[in-house]
PDB file of C-alpha atoms in Angstrom:
ATOM      1  CA  MET A   1       0.000   0.000   0.000  1.00 58.00           C
ATOM      2  CA  THR A   2       1.369   3.403  -0.940  1.00 55.00           C
ATOM      3  CA  THR A   3       0.691   6.270   1.422  1.00 62.00           C
ATOM      4  CA  SER A   4       1.644   9.909   1.254  1.00 64.00           C
ATOM      5  CA  ALA A   5       4.330   9.176   3.837  1.00 55.00           C
ATOM      6  CA  SER A   6       5.992   6.673   1.513  1.00 51.00           C
ATOM      7  CA  LEU A   7       6.268   9.108  -1.377  1.00 51.00           C
ATOM      8  CA  PRO A   8       9.594  10.823  -2.063  1.00 47.00           C
ATOM      9  CA  THR A   9      10.192  13.798   0.196  1.00 55.00           C
ATOM     10  CA  GLY A  10      12.591  15.735  -1.956  1.00 55.00           C
ATOM     11  CA  PRO A  11      16.231  15.732  -2.991  1.00 56.00           C
ATOM     12  CA  GLU A  12      18.100  12.935  -1.241  1.00 57.00           C
ATOM     13  CA  GLY A  13      15.097  12.175   0.979  1.00 55.00           C
ATOM     14  CA  ALA A  14      15.231  15.557   2.701  1.00 59.00           C
ATOM     15  CA  ILE A  15      12.284  16.333   4.938  1.00 59.00           C
ATOM     16  CA  SER A  16      10.047  19.059   3.529  1.00 61.00           C
ATOM     17  CA  PRO A  17      10.322  22.487   5.144  1.00 69.00           C
ATOM     18  CA  GLU A  18       7.586  23.616   7.546  1.00 71.00           C
ATOM     19  CA  GLY A  19       4.405  24.560   5.715  1.00 75.00           C
ATOM     20  CA  ALA A  20       5.197  22.473   2.639  1.00 90.00           C
ATOM     21  CA  VAL A  21       2.758  19.739   3.680  1.00 93.00           C
ATOM     22  CA  ILE A  22      -0.044  22.236   4.166  1.00 94.00           C
ATOM     23  CA  ASP A  23       0.773  23.817   0.802  1.00 94.00           C
ATOM     24  CA  ARG A  24       0.468  20.342  -0.742  1.00 95.00           C
ATOM     25  CA  LEU A  25      -2.936  19.874   0.890  1.00 95.00           C
ATOM     26  CA  VAL A  26      -4.165  23.256  -0.351  1.00 96.00           C
ATOM     27  CA  THR A  27      -3.017  22.419  -3.880  1.00 96.00           C
ATOM     28  CA  ALA A  28      -4.822  19.064  -3.678  1.00 96.00           C
ATOM     29  CA  ASN A  29      -7.958  20.888  -2.553  1.00 97.00           C
ATOM     30  CA  GLU A  30      -7.778  23.203  -5.567  1.00 97.00           C
ATOM     31  CA  ARG A  31      -7.734  20.133  -7.852  1.00 97.00           C
ATOM     32  CA  TYR A  32     -10.612  18.598  -5.892  1.00 96.00           C
ATOM     33  CA  ALA A  33     -12.681  21.795  -6.016  1.00 97.00           C
ATOM     34  CA  ALA A  34     -12.174  22.133  -9.778  1.00 97.00           C
ATOM     35  CA  ALA A  35     -14.097  18.874 -10.300  1.00 96.00           C
ATOM     36  CA  PHE A  36     -16.450  19.279  -7.310  1.00 95.00           C
ATOM     37  CA  THR A  37     -20.202  19.263  -7.710  1.00 95.00           C
ATOM     38  CA  ASP A  38     -22.589  19.905  -4.854  1.00 93.00           C
ATOM     39  CA  PRO A  39     -23.934  16.498  -3.763  1.00 91.00           C
ATOM     40  CA  GLY A  40     -27.193  18.126  -2.686  1.00 93.00           C
ATOM     41  CA  MET A  41     -27.130  16.646   0.815  1.00 93.00           C
ATOM     42  CA  ASP A  42     -27.930  18.182   4.149  1.00 92.00           C
ATOM     43  CA  ALA A  43     -26.079  17.520   7.411  1.00 94.00           C
ATOM     44  CA  ARG A  44     -28.342  14.653   8.499  1.00 97.00           C
ATOM     45  CA  PRO A  45     -26.568  11.328   7.966  1.00 98.00           C
ATOM     46  CA  VAL A  46     -28.490   8.974   5.694  1.00 97.00           C
ATOM     47  CA  LEU A  47     -27.875   5.918   7.911  1.00 98.00           C
ATOM     48  CA  ARG A  48     -28.687   7.852  11.114  1.00 98.00           C
ATOM     49  CA  VAL A  49     -25.482   6.608  12.742  1.00 98.00           C
ATOM     50  CA  ALA A  50     -22.584   8.333  14.486  1.00 98.00           C
ATOM     51  CA  VAL A  51     -19.172   6.668  14.546  1.00 98.00           C
ATOM     52  CA  VAL A  52     -16.746   7.563  17.349  1.00 98.00           C
ATOM     53  CA  ALA A  53     -13.209   6.402  16.623  1.00 98.00           C
ATOM     54  CA  CYS A  54      -9.561   7.011  17.285  1.00 98.00           C
ATOM     55  CA  MET A  55      -7.756   9.605  15.192  1.00 98.00           C
ATOM     56  CA  ASP A  56      -5.089   7.035  14.254  1.00 98.00           C
ATOM     57  CA  ALA A  57      -4.061   7.572  10.620  1.00 97.00           C
ATOM     58  CA  ARG A  58      -4.237   3.816   9.927  1.00 96.00           C
ATOM     59  CA  LEU A  59      -8.026   3.752  10.291  1.00 97.00           C
ATOM     60  CA  ASP A  60      -9.848   4.431   7.020  1.00 97.00           C
ATOM     61  CA  LEU A  61     -13.297   4.290   8.566  1.00 97.00           C
ATOM     62  CA  HIS A  62     -15.344   4.828   5.439  1.00 97.00           C
ATOM     63  CA  ALA A  63     -13.560   2.028   3.592  1.00 98.00           C
ATOM     64  CA  ALA A  64     -13.512  -0.308   6.604  1.00 98.00           C
ATOM     65  CA  LEU A  65     -17.239   0.116   7.227  1.00 98.00           C
ATOM     66  CA  GLY A  66     -18.431   0.393   3.613  1.00 98.00           C
ATOM     67  CA  LEU A  67     -19.616   3.953   4.126  1.00 98.00           C
ATOM     68  CA  GLU A  68     -20.194   6.634   1.532  1.00 96.00           C
ATOM     69  CA  LEU A  69     -20.236  10.415   1.814  1.00 96.00           C
ATOM     70  CA  GLY A  70     -23.306  11.451   3.790  1.00 97.00           C
ATOM     71  CA  ASP A  71     -23.872   8.083   5.495  1.00 98.00           C
ATOM     72  CA  CYS A  72     -22.702   8.948   9.012  1.00 98.00           C
ATOM     73  CA  HIS A  73     -21.303  11.483  11.417  1.00 98.00           C
ATOM     74  CA  THR A  74     -17.676  10.711  12.236  1.00 98.00           C
ATOM     75  CA  ILE A  75     -16.218  11.906  15.528  1.00 98.00           C
ATOM     76  CA  ARG A  76     -12.510  11.251  16.049  1.00 98.00           C
ATOM     77  CA  ASN A  77     -10.038  11.914  18.821  1.00 98.00           C
ATOM     78  CA  ALA A  78      -7.052  10.270  20.495  1.00 97.00           C
ATOM     79  CA  GLY A  79      -8.114   6.781  21.536  1.00 97.00           C
ATOM     80  CA  GLY A  80     -11.723   7.267  20.458  1.00 98.00           C
ATOM     81  CA  ALA A  81     -12.317   8.350  24.056  1.00 97.00           C
ATOM     82  CA  VAL A  82     -15.832   9.351  25.036  1.00 98.00           C
ATOM     83  CA  THR A  83     -14.943  12.743  26.485  1.00 97.00           C
ATOM     84  CA  ASP A  84     -17.198  15.709  27.222  1.00 97.00           C
ATOM     85  CA  ASP A  85     -16.557  17.023  23.715  1.00 97.00           C
ATOM     86  CA  VAL A  86     -17.574  13.676  22.176  1.00 98.00           C
ATOM     87  CA  ILE A  87     -20.764  13.764  24.257  1.00 98.00           C
ATOM     88  CA  ARG A  88     -21.327  17.306  22.961  1.00 98.00           C
ATOM     89  CA  SER A  89     -20.980  16.136  19.359  1.00 98.00           C
ATOM     90  CA  LEU A  90     -23.155  13.050  19.908  1.00 98.00           C
ATOM     91  CA  THR A  91     -25.846  15.144  21.594  1.00 98.00           C
ATOM     92  CA  ILE A  92     -25.972  17.528  18.625  1.00 98.00           C
ATOM     93  CA  SER A  93     -25.851  14.571  16.232  1.00 98.00           C
ATOM     94  CA  GLN A  94     -28.819  12.898  17.922  1.00 98.00           C
ATOM     95  CA  ARG A  95     -30.983  15.794  19.043  1.00 98.00           C
ATOM     96  CA  ALA A  96     -30.490  18.171  16.110  1.00 98.00           C
ATOM     97  CA  LEU A  97     -29.495  15.918  13.222  1.00 98.00           C
ATOM     98  CA  GLY A  98     -31.388  12.671  13.701  1.00 98.00           C
ATOM     99  CA  THR A  99     -28.840   9.961  14.465  1.00 98.00           C
ATOM    100  CA  ARG A 100     -30.121   6.948  16.385  1.00 98.00           C
ATOM    101  CA  SER A 101     -27.158   4.544  16.551  1.00 98.00           C
ATOM    102  CA  VAL A 102     -23.632   4.913  17.928  1.00 98.00           C
ATOM    103  CA  VAL A 103     -20.648   2.810  16.877  1.00 98.00           C
ATOM    104  CA  LEU A 104     -17.496   3.051  18.998  1.00 98.00           C
ATOM    105  CA  ILE A 105     -14.225   1.929  17.407  1.00 98.00           C
ATOM    106  CA  HIS A 106     -10.942   1.592  19.250  1.00 98.00           C
ATOM    107  CA  HIS A 107      -8.005  -0.331  17.782  1.00 98.00           C
ATOM    108  CA  THR A 108      -5.034  -2.541  18.406  1.00 98.00           C
ATOM    109  CA  GLY A 109      -1.667  -0.885  18.883  1.00 97.00           C
ATOM    110  CA  CYS A 110      -3.138   2.424  20.078  1.00 97.00           C
ATOM    111  CA  GLY A 111      -0.662   5.060  21.202  1.00 96.00           C
ATOM    112  CA  LEU A 112      -2.690   5.658  24.368  1.00 96.00           C
ATOM    113  CA  GLU A 113      -1.642   2.208  25.588  1.00 96.00           C
ATOM    114  CA  SER A 114       1.908   3.516  26.012  1.00 95.00           C
ATOM    115  CA  LEU A 115       0.987   6.751  27.818  1.00 95.00           C
ATOM    116  CA  THR A 116      -0.104   7.425  31.376  1.00 93.00           C
ATOM    117  CA  GLU A 117      -1.739  10.343  33.094  1.00 89.00           C
ATOM    118  CA  ASP A 118       1.851  11.406  33.932  1.00 93.00           C
ATOM    119  CA  PHE A 119       1.824  12.930  30.446  1.00 96.00           C
ATOM    120  CA  ARG A 120      -0.226  15.813  31.896  1.00 94.00           C
ATOM    121  CA  GLN A 121       2.358  16.395  34.623  1.00 94.00           C
ATOM    122  CA  GLU A 122       5.140  16.373  32.035  1.00 96.00           C
ATOM    123  CA  LEU A 123       3.255  19.011  30.052  1.00 96.00           C
ATOM    124  CA  GLU A 124       2.769  21.065  33.202  1.00 96.00           C
ATOM    125  CA  ALA A 125       6.512  20.898  33.938  1.00 96.00           C
ATOM    126  CA  GLU A 126       7.301  21.980  30.373  1.00 97.00           C
ATOM    127  CA  VAL A 127       4.800  24.811  29.855  1.00 97.00           C
ATOM    128  CA  GLY A 128       3.886  25.807  33.396  1.00 96.00           C
ATOM    129  CA  GLN A 129       0.234  24.881  33.123  1.00 96.00           C
ATOM    130  CA  ARG A 130      -1.501  21.537  33.590  1.00 92.00           C
ATOM    131  CA  PRO A 131      -4.018  20.632  30.870  1.00 95.00           C
ATOM    132  CA  ALA A 132      -7.657  20.561  31.999  1.00 94.00           C
ATOM    133  CA  TRP A 133      -8.246  17.389  29.993  1.00 94.00           C
ATOM    134  CA  ALA A 134      -7.473  13.795  30.929  1.00 94.00           C
ATOM    135  CA  VAL A 135      -5.127  11.764  28.742  1.00 96.00           C
ATOM    136  CA  GLU A 136      -7.570   8.816  28.799  1.00 96.00           C
ATOM    137  CA  ALA A 137      -4.674   6.348  28.670  1.00 96.00           C
ATOM    138  CA  PHE A 138      -5.491   2.659  29.064  1.00 96.00           C
ATOM    139  CA  ARG A 139      -3.875  -0.777  29.200  1.00 96.00           C
ATOM    140  CA  ASP A 140      -6.814  -3.014  28.201  1.00 97.00           C
ATOM    141  CA  VAL A 141      -8.450  -1.978  24.930  1.00 98.00           C
ATOM    142  CA  ASP A 142     -11.497  -4.207  25.481  1.00 98.00           C
ATOM    143  CA  GLN A 143     -12.162  -2.668  28.883  1.00 97.00           C
ATOM    144  CA  ASP A 144     -11.689   0.813  27.428  1.00 98.00           C
ATOM    145  CA  VAL A 145     -14.369   0.079  24.810  1.00 98.00           C
ATOM    146  CA  ARG A 146     -16.692  -1.158  27.583  1.00 98.00           C
ATOM    147  CA  GLN A 147     -16.080   2.053  29.512  1.00 97.00           C
ATOM    148  CA  SER A 148     -16.870   4.114  26.403  1.00 98.00           C
ATOM    149  CA  MET A 149     -20.105   2.195  25.804  1.00 98.00           C
ATOM    150  CA  GLN A 150     -21.110   2.792  29.435  1.00 98.00           C
ATOM    151  CA  ARG A 151     -20.387   6.521  29.172  1.00 98.00           C
ATOM    152  CA  VAL A 152     -22.649   6.793  26.109  1.00 98.00           C
ATOM    153  CA  ARG A 153     -25.413   4.587  27.492  1.00 98.00           C
ATOM    154  CA  THR A 154     -25.666   6.475  30.787  1.00 98.00           C
ATOM    155  CA  ASN A 155     -25.308  10.057  29.599  1.00 98.00           C
ATOM    156  CA  PRO A 156     -28.472  12.073  30.303  1.00 98.00           C
ATOM    157  CA  PHE A 157     -28.037  14.306  27.247  1.00 98.00           C
ATOM    158  CA  LEU A 158     -28.205  11.397  24.810  1.00 98.00           C
ATOM    159  CA  VAL A 159     -31.718  10.227  23.994  1.00 97.00           C
ATOM    160  CA  HIS A 160     -30.865   7.209  21.829  1.00 97.00           C
ATOM    161  CA  THR A 161     -28.750   4.826  23.886  1.00 97.00           C
ATOM    162  CA  ASP A 162     -30.327   1.481  23.022  1.00 96.00           C
ATOM    163  CA  ASP A 163     -28.224   0.912  19.871  1.00 98.00           C
ATOM    164  CA  VAL A 164     -24.665   1.516  21.091  1.00 98.00           C
ATOM    165  CA  ARG A 165     -22.056  -1.039  20.061  1.00 98.00           C
ATOM    166  CA  GLY A 166     -18.315  -1.134  20.552  1.00 98.00           C
ATOM    167  CA  PHE A 167     -15.531  -2.705  18.514  1.00 98.00           C
ATOM    168  CA  VAL A 168     -11.779  -3.119  18.340  1.00 98.00           C
ATOM    169  CA  PHE A 169     -10.287  -2.652  14.867  1.00 98.00           C
ATOM    170  CA  ASP A 170      -7.270  -4.868  14.203  1.00 98.00           C
ATOM    171  CA  VAL A 171      -4.719  -2.680  12.391  1.00 98.00           C
ATOM    172  CA  LYS A 172      -2.978  -5.778  10.961  1.00 98.00           C
ATOM    173  CA  SER A 173      -6.039  -7.577   9.525  1.00 98.00           C
ATOM    174  CA  GLY A 174      -8.568  -4.759   9.076  1.00 98.00           C
ATOM    175  CA  LEU A 175     -11.225  -6.777  10.931  1.00 98.00           C
ATOM    176  CA  LEU A 176     -13.533  -5.478  13.618  1.00 98.00           C
ATOM    177  CA  ARG A 177     -14.031  -7.509  16.788  1.00 98.00           C
ATOM    178  CA  GLU A 178     -17.190  -6.718  18.735  1.00 98.00           C
ATOM    179  CA  ILE A 179     -16.873  -6.158  22.479  1.00 98.00           C
ATOM    180  CA  ASP A 180     -19.502  -7.530  24.820  1.00 95.00           C
ATOM    181  CA  PRO A 181     -20.590  -4.657  27.075  1.00 90.00           C
ATOM    182  CA  ALA A 182     -20.938  -6.856  30.174  1.00 79.00           C
TER     183      ALA A 182
END
């Protein structure tokens, strides 16, 4: 599989100067926009589902789940953690935009498995201010998915909590493994 990261970086493999990557993205957008046609959709996902997943670059959620543009709301963050901001997005997704189902996807080999909450203290030592947010580090991915399912199912702001399912995506095989919430 060829990724952008595996493409040549420049003369003798030199790393691109700061800003060059963003310039490349803007140029790609100009090409995209030249052929773009308005799909005529609104913000309500056709499948009435919200997917909460890790931000890991190895997860191509649309391809892995057979989704098309407009099918779902996708909410991503480090670890796929169900934080206050994820609850905010899910609440808007459900109450204002009609979603009824929630899929939670964590994955094997997550970077949060190698961190601890000490990361916050290290940041505080470096910048002089402790972050207000939790790292949400974990050691057991299955248990972390269970915790995420519980956070969604018990949140008072969410009105549709009967169809919440959690999975672990295997980054080596591409398969999802469902986690029993019990």
